mmCIF file of C-alpha atoms in Angstrom:
data_model
loop_
_atom_site.group_PDB
_atom_site.id
_atom_site.type_symbol
_atom_site.label_atom_id
_atom_site.label_comp_id
_atom_site.label_asym_id
_atom_site.label_seq_id
_atom_site.Cartn_x
_atom_site.Cartn_y
_atom_site.Cartn_z
ATOM 1 C CA GLN A 1 0.087 -0.031 -0.111
ATOM 2 C CA VAL A 2 1.277 3.608 -0.384
ATOM 3 C CA GLN A 3 -0.039 6.805 0.866
ATOM 4 C CA LEU A 4 0.116 10.101 -1.499
ATOM 5 C CA VAL A 5 0.305 13.713 -0.312
ATOM 6 C CA GLU A 6 0.428 16.514 -3.025
ATOM 7 C CA SER A 7 1.577 19.826 -2.483
ATOM 8 C CA GLY A 8 2.797 22.855 -4.857
ATOM 9 C CA GLY A 9 -0.800 23.870 -5.637
ATOM 10 C CA GLY A 10 -1.596 27.633 -5.968
ATOM 11 C CA LEU A 11 -2.875 30.900 -7.613
ATOM 12 C CA VAL A 12 -0.770 31.958 -10.735
ATOM 13 C CA GLN A 13 -1.686 34.167 -13.606
ATOM 14 C CA ALA A 14 -2.069 32.713 -17.529
ATOM 15 C CA GLY A 15 1.083 32.166 -18.970
ATOM 16 C CA GLY A 16 2.930 31.323 -15.742
ATOM 17 C CA SER A 17 4.142 28.165 -14.213
ATOM 18 C CA LEU A 18 3.761 25.599 -11.234
ATOM 19 C CA LYS A 19 5.548 22.635 -10.164
ATOM 20 C CA LEU A 20 3.437 20.139 -8.149
ATOM 21 C CA SER A 21 5.192 17.327 -5.922
ATOM 22 C CA CYS A 22 3.469 14.398 -4.934
ATOM 23 C CA ALA A 23 5.123 12.375 -1.854
ATOM 24 C CA ALA A 24 4.611 8.735 -1.065
ATOM 25 C CA SER A 25 5.072 6.643 1.772
ATOM 26 C CA GLY A 26 6.416 3.202 1.674
ATOM 27 C CA ARG A 27 9.481 1.571 0.319
ATOM 28 C CA THR A 28 7.755 0.350 -2.731
ATOM 29 C CA PHE A 29 7.098 3.434 -4.699
ATOM 30 C CA SER A 30 9.522 2.690 -7.289
ATOM 31 C CA SER A 31 7.369 -0.374 -8.352
ATOM 32 C CA TYR A 32 4.155 1.909 -9.040
ATOM 33 C CA THR A 33 3.277 3.279 -12.064
ATOM 34 C CA MET A 34 2.526 6.763 -11.263
ATOM 35 C CA GLY A 35 0.099 9.525 -12.764
ATOM 36 C CA TRP A 36 -1.427 13.064 -12.325
ATOM 37 C CA PHE A 37 -5.245 13.445 -12.876
ATOM 38 C CA ARG A 38 -7.464 16.736 -12.511
ATOM 39 C CA GLN A 39 -11.068 17.532 -11.705
ATOM 40 C CA ALA A 40 -12.572 20.751 -12.482
ATOM 41 C CA PRO A 41 -15.987 21.849 -11.119
ATOM 42 C CA GLY A 42 -18.819 20.065 -12.637
ATOM 43 C CA LYS A 43 -16.446 17.718 -14.956
ATOM 44 C CA GLU A 44 -15.146 14.626 -14.900
ATOM 45 C CA ARG A 45 -11.749 13.655 -13.557
ATOM 46 C CA GLU A 46 -9.311 13.799 -16.350
ATOM 47 C CA PHE A 47 -6.033 12.052 -16.835
ATOM 48 C CA VAL A 48 -3.106 14.342 -17.341
ATOM 49 C CA ALA A 49 0.244 12.572 -17.344
ATOM 50 C CA GLY A 50 1.746 9.200 -16.205
ATOM 51 C CA ILE A 51 4.877 7.443 -15.966
ATOM 52 C CA SER A 52 6.212 4.389 -15.436
ATOM 53 C CA TRP A 53 8.102 2.900 -12.432
ATOM 54 C CA ASN A 54 11.376 3.584 -13.835
ATOM 55 C CA GLY A 55 10.654 6.913 -15.398
ATOM 56 C CA VAL A 56 11.455 5.728 -19.060
ATOM 57 C CA SER A 57 8.148 5.926 -20.630
ATOM 58 C CA THR A 58 5.697 9.086 -20.023
ATOM 59 C CA ALA A 59 2.320 9.876 -21.456
ATOM 60 C CA TYR A 60 0.446 12.773 -21.566
ATOM 61 C CA GLY A 61 -3.285 14.041 -22.211
ATOM 62 C CA ASN A 62 -3.661 15.718 -25.414
ATOM 63 C CA SER A 63 -4.855 19.182 -23.314
ATOM 64 C CA VAL A 64 -1.417 19.225 -21.747
ATOM 65 C CA LYS A 65 0.794 18.006 -24.189
ATOM 66 C CA GLY A 66 4.070 20.277 -24.540
ATOM 67 C CA ARG A 67 3.426 22.373 -21.825
ATOM 68 C CA PHE A 68 3.286 19.897 -18.923
ATOM 69 C CA SER A 69 6.088 17.460 -17.741
ATOM 70 C CA ILE A 70 5.891 14.570 -15.691
ATOM 71 C CA SER A 71 9.122 13.410 -13.498
ATOM 72 C CA ARG A 72 10.053 10.996 -10.915
ATOM 73 C CA ASP A 73 12.406 10.610 -8.095
ATOM 74 C CA ASN A 74 12.321 7.164 -6.755
ATOM 75 C CA ALA A 75 15.417 7.823 -4.287
ATOM 76 C CA LYS A 76 13.153 10.691 -2.854
ATOM 77 C CA ASN A 77 9.687 8.702 -3.401
ATOM 78 C CA THR A 78 8.326 11.745 -5.062
ATOM 79 C CA LEU A 79 6.545 12.571 -8.263
ATOM 80 C CA TYR A 80 6.634 16.011 -9.902
ATOM 81 C CA LEU A 81 4.364 17.886 -12.275
ATOM 82 C CA GLN A 82 5.830 20.824 -14.010
ATOM 83 C CA MET A 83 3.349 22.918 -15.612
ATOM 84 C CA ASN A 84 4.161 25.784 -17.860
ATOM 85 C CA SER A 85 2.295 28.088 -20.116
ATOM 86 C CA LEU A 86 -0.886 27.379 -17.754
ATOM 87 C CA LYS A 87 -4.208 28.693 -19.416
ATOM 88 C CA PRO A 88 -7.075 29.182 -17.062
ATOM 89 C CA GLU A 89 -8.943 26.271 -18.312
ATOM 90 C CA ASP A 90 -6.040 24.083 -16.150
ATOM 91 C CA THR A 91 -7.811 25.563 -13.162
ATOM 92 C CA ALA A 92 -8.596 22.338 -11.343
ATOM 93 C CA VAL A 93 -8.049 19.863 -8.553
ATOM 94 C CA TYR A 94 -5.066 17.966 -9.253
ATOM 95 C CA TYR A 95 -4.432 14.615 -7.761
ATOM 96 C CA CYS A 96 -1.599 12.136 -7.730
ATOM 97 C CA ALA A 97 -2.609 8.468 -8.413
ATOM 98 C CA ALA A 98 -0.275 4.985 -8.284
ATOM 99 C CA ARG A 99 -0.957 1.835 -10.348
ATOM 100 C CA ARG A 100 0.328 -1.575 -9.463
ATOM 101 C CA ASN A 101 -0.161 -2.719 -12.685
ATOM 102 C CA ILE A 102 2.938 -1.639 -15.213
ATOM 103 C CA ALA A 103 0.709 0.112 -17.765
ATOM 104 C CA VAL A 104 -0.356 3.667 -17.898
ATOM 105 C CA VAL A 105 -3.852 3.874 -18.380
ATOM 106 C CA LEU A 106 -6.353 6.850 -18.632
ATOM 107 C CA SER A 107 -9.301 5.586 -17.033
ATOM 108 C CA PRO A 108 -9.007 6.702 -13.334
ATOM 109 C CA ARG A 109 -10.898 3.599 -12.042
ATOM 110 C CA ALA A 110 -8.272 1.575 -13.053
ATOM 111 C CA TRP A 111 -5.854 3.424 -10.484
ATOM 112 C CA ASP A 112 -5.299 1.807 -7.123
ATOM 113 C CA TYR A 113 -4.222 4.676 -4.697
ATOM 114 C CA TRP A 114 -5.199 8.347 -4.611
ATOM 115 C CA GLY A 115 -3.852 11.425 -2.715
ATOM 116 C CA GLN A 116 -6.186 14.224 -1.245
ATOM 117 C CA GLY A 117 -5.488 16.904 -4.076
ATOM 118 C CA THR A 118 -4.218 19.981 -4.690
ATOM 119 C CA GLN A 119 -5.758 23.428 -5.828
ATOM 120 C CA VAL A 120 -4.532 25.110 -9.175
ATOM 121 C CA THR A 121 -6.169 28.218 -10.191
ATOM 122 C CA VAL A 122 -4.848 30.180 -13.254
ATOM 123 C CA SER A 123 -6.319 33.539 -13.547
ATOM 124 C CA SER A 124 -6.687 35.250 -16.839
#
């Protein structure tokens, strides 16, 4: 089992940047596929980015490709999401997720563990 705690959210102007972090407990962080999702009010939870256990493979949602970058530091049990060129439509609660299976999948229902979320608000 793994526990996830996100941090780094906040208020930023359009065009700005933020870096989210997700601290994981336990010794098995490196065995999990990790991902970021987001959920805006009244909308479904949306896949943002995913990364393989060793950091070699990554995947991104279409709306963030070229602007966001996911990475992980297994020695620090930490997942990151660098967000650049932020837009008002990026406003949402961002969640960190872990998956025991090696594949990155877009459906939230396929992920096993979730953090509590961190709010990101982008003003125009």
